[in-house]
mmCIF file of C-alpha atoms in Angstrom:
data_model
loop_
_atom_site.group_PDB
_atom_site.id
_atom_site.type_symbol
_atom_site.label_atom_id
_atom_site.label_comp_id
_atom_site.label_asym_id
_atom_site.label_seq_id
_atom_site.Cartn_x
_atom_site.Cartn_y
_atom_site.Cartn_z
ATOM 1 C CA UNK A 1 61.868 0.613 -60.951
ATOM 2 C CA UNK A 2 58.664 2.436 -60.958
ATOM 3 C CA UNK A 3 58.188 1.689 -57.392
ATOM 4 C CA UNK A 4 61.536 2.637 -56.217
ATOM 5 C CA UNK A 5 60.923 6.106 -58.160
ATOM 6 C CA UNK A 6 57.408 6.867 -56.195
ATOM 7 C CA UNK A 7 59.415 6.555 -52.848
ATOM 8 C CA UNK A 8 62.118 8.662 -53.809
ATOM 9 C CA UNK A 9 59.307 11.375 -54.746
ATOM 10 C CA UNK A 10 57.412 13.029 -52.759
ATOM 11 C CA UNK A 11 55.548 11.341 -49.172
ATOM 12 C CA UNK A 12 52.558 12.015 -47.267
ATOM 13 C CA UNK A 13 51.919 12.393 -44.039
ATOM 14 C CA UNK A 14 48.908 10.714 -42.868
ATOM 15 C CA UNK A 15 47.504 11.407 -39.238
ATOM 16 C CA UNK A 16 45.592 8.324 -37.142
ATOM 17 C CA UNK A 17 43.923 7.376 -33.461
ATOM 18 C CA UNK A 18 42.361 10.675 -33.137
ATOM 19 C CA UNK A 19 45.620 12.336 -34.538
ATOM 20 C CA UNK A 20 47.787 10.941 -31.795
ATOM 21 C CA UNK A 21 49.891 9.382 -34.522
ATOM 22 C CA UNK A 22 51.275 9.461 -37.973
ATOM 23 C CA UNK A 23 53.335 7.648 -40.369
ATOM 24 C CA UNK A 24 54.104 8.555 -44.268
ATOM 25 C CA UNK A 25 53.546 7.290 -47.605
ATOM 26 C CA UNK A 26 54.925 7.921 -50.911
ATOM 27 C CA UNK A 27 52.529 9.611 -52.695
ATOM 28 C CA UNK A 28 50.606 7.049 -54.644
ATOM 29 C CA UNK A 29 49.339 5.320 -51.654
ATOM 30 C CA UNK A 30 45.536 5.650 -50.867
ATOM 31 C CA UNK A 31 43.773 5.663 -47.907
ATOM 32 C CA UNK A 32 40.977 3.368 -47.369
ATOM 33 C CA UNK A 33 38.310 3.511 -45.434
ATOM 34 C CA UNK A 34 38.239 1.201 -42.840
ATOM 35 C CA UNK A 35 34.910 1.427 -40.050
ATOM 36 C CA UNK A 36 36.538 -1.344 -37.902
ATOM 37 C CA UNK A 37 39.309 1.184 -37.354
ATOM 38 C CA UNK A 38 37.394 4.024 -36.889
ATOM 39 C CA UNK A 39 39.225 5.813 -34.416
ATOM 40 C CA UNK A 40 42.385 4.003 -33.642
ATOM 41 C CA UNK A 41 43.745 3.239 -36.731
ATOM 42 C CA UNK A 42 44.458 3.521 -40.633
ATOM 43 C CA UNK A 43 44.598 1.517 -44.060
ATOM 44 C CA UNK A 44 46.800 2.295 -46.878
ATOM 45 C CA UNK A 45 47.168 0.652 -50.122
ATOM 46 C CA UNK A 46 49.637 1.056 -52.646
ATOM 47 C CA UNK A 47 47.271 -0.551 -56.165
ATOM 48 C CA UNK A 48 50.518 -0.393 -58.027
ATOM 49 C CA UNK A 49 52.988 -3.009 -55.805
ATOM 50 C CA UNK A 50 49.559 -4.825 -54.320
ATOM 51 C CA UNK A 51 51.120 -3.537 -51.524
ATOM 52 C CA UNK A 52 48.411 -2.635 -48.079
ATOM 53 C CA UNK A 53 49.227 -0.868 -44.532
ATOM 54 C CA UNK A 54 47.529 -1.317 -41.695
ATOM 55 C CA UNK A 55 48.425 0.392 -38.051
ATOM 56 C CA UNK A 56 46.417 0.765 -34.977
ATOM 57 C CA UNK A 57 47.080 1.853 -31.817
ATOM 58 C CA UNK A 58 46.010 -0.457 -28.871
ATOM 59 C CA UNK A 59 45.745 1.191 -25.298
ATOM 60 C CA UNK A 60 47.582 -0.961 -22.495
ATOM 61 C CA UNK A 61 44.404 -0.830 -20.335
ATOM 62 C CA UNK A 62 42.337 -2.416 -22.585
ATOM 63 C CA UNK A 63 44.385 -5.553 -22.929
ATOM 64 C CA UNK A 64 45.733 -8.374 -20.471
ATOM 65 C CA UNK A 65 49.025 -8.081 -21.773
ATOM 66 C CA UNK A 66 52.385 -6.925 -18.906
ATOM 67 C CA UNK A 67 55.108 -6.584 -21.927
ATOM 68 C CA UNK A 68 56.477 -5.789 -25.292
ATOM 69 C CA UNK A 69 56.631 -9.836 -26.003
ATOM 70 C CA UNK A 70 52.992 -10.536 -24.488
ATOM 71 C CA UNK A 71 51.381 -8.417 -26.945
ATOM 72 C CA UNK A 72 53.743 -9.720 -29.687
ATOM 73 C CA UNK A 73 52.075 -13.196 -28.761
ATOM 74 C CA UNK A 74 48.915 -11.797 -28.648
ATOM 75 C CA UNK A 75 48.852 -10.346 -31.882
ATOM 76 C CA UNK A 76 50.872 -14.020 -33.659
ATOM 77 C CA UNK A 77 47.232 -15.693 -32.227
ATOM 78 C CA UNK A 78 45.282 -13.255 -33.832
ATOM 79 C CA UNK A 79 46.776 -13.374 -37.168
ATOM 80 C CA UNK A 80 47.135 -17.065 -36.898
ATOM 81 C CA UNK A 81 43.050 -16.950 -36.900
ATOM 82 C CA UNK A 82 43.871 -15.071 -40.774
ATOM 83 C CA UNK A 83 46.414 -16.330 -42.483
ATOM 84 C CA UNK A 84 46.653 -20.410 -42.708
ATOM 85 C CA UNK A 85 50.110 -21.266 -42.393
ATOM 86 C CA UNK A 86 51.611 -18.238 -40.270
ATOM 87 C CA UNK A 87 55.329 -18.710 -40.443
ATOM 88 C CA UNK A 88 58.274 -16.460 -38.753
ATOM 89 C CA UNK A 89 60.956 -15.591 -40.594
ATOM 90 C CA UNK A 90 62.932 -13.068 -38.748
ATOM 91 C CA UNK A 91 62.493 -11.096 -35.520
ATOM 92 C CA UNK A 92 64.446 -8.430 -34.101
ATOM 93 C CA UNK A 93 64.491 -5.154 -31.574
ATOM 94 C CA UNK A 94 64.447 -2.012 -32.617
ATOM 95 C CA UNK A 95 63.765 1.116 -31.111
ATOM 96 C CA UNK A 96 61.135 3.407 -32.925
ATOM 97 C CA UNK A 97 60.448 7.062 -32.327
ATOM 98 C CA UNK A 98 62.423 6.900 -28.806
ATOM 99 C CA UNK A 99 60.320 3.975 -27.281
ATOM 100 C CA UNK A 100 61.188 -0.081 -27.618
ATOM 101 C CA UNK A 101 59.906 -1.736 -30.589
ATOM 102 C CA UNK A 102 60.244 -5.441 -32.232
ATOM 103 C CA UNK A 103 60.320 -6.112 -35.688
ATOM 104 C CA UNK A 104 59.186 -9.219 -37.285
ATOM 105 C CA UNK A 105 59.024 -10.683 -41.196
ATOM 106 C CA UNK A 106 55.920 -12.992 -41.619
ATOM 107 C CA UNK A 107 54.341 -14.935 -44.016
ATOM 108 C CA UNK A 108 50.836 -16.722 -44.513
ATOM 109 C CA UNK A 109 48.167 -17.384 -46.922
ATOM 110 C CA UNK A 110 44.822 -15.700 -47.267
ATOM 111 C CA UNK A 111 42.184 -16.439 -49.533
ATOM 112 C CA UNK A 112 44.457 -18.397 -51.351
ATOM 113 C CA UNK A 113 47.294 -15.474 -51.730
ATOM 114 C CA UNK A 114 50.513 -16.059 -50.377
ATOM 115 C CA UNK A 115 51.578 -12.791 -48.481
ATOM 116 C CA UNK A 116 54.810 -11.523 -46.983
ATOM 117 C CA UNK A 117 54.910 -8.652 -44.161
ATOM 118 C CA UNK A 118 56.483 -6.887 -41.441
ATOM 119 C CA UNK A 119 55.497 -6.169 -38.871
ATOM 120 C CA UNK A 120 56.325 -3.614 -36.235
ATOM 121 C CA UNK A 121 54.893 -3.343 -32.791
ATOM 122 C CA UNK A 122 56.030 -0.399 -30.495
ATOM 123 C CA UNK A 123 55.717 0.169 -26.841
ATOM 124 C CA UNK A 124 54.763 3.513 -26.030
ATOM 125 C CA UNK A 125 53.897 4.183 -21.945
ATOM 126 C CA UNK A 126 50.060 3.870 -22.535
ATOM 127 C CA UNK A 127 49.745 2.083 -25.655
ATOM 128 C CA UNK A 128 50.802 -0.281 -28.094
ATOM 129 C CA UNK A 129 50.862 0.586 -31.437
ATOM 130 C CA UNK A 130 51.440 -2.031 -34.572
ATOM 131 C CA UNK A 131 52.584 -0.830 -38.492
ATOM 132 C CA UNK A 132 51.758 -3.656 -40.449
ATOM 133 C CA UNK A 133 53.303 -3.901 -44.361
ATOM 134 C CA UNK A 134 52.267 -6.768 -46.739
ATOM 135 C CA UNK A 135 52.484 -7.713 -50.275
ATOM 136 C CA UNK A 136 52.444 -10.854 -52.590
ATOM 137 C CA UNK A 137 55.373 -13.354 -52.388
ATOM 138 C CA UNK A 138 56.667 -12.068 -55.649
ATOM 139 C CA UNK A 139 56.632 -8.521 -54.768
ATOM 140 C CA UNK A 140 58.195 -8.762 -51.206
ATOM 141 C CA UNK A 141 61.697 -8.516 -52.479
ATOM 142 C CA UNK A 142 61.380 -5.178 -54.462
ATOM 143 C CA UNK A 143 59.015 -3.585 -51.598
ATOM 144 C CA UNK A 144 60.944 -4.722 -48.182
ATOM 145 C CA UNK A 145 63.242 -1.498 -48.441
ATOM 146 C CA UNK A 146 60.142 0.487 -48.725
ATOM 147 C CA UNK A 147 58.621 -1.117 -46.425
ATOM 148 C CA UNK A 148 61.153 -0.426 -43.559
ATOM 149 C CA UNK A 149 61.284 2.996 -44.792
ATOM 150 C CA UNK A 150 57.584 3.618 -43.976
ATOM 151 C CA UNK A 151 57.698 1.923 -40.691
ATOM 152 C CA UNK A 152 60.162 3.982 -39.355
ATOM 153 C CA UNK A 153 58.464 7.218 -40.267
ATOM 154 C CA UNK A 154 55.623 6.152 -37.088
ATOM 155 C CA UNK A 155 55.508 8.865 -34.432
ATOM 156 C CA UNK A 156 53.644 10.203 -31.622
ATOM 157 C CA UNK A 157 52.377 13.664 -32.124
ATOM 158 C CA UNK A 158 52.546 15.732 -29.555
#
């Protein structure tokens, strides 16, 4: 109840890859400082749902990847180097902010914690961009609402 109260409150706005981007919050989510995403991306966590964001922008030249579904595989291998036991629970397109974008439910372990997310990757025309929203097993349920509510906020600024 107490969760579905902060996102019915008030939401920030928080700005990321050199302010290309943003994406909102409610409130009680804190940003955390993370150097390996310096520039291109941000981390959020929300201490009261052990809830934790994580989007970064990726831009096409830097990566070997043609489509939408190359860098969805590319990105599966990388987490699959995380999280033992990287399953796929549902995957669908969507279309985010004007541009194509695929939507999938995960789940892993990670140091021993089993962890649900989503996961949304959008193609812009010179990047890639992913929103990633996890939680604990337990706590997926009452946070997947959320969850899609705070992916869909992404946009380019212009």
């Amino acid at each position: 109840a107490e969760s579905q109260t902060l996102a019915s409150g008030p939401w920030n706005a928080h700005s990321f890859a050199n302010d290309s981007f943003q994406l909102s919050t409610p409130s009680n989510w804190e940003l955390v400082p993370a150097p390996s995403l310096a520039s291109v991306g941000i981390r959020l966590t929300d201490p009261l749902n052990d809830s934790f964001l994580v989007s970064s922008v990726v831009p096409k030249r830097d990566l070997a990847v043609t489509s939408l579904e190359t860098f969805r595989q590319h990105l599966i291998q990388t987490l699959q180097q995380s999280f033992s036991d990287l399953s796929m629970q549902e995957t669908h397109p969507s279309r985010v902010d004007g541009q194509l974008a695929v939507d999938d439910k995960m789940s892993g372990t990670v140091n021993s914690v089993n962890i649900v997310f989503l996961s949304r990757l959008v193609e812009y025309p010179d990047c890639w961009v992913e929103v990633r929203l996890g939680t604990t097993r337990s706590r997926f349920p009452e946070n997947e609402a959320m969850f899609e509510r705070i992916a869909d906020t992404l946009q380019q600024k212009q």
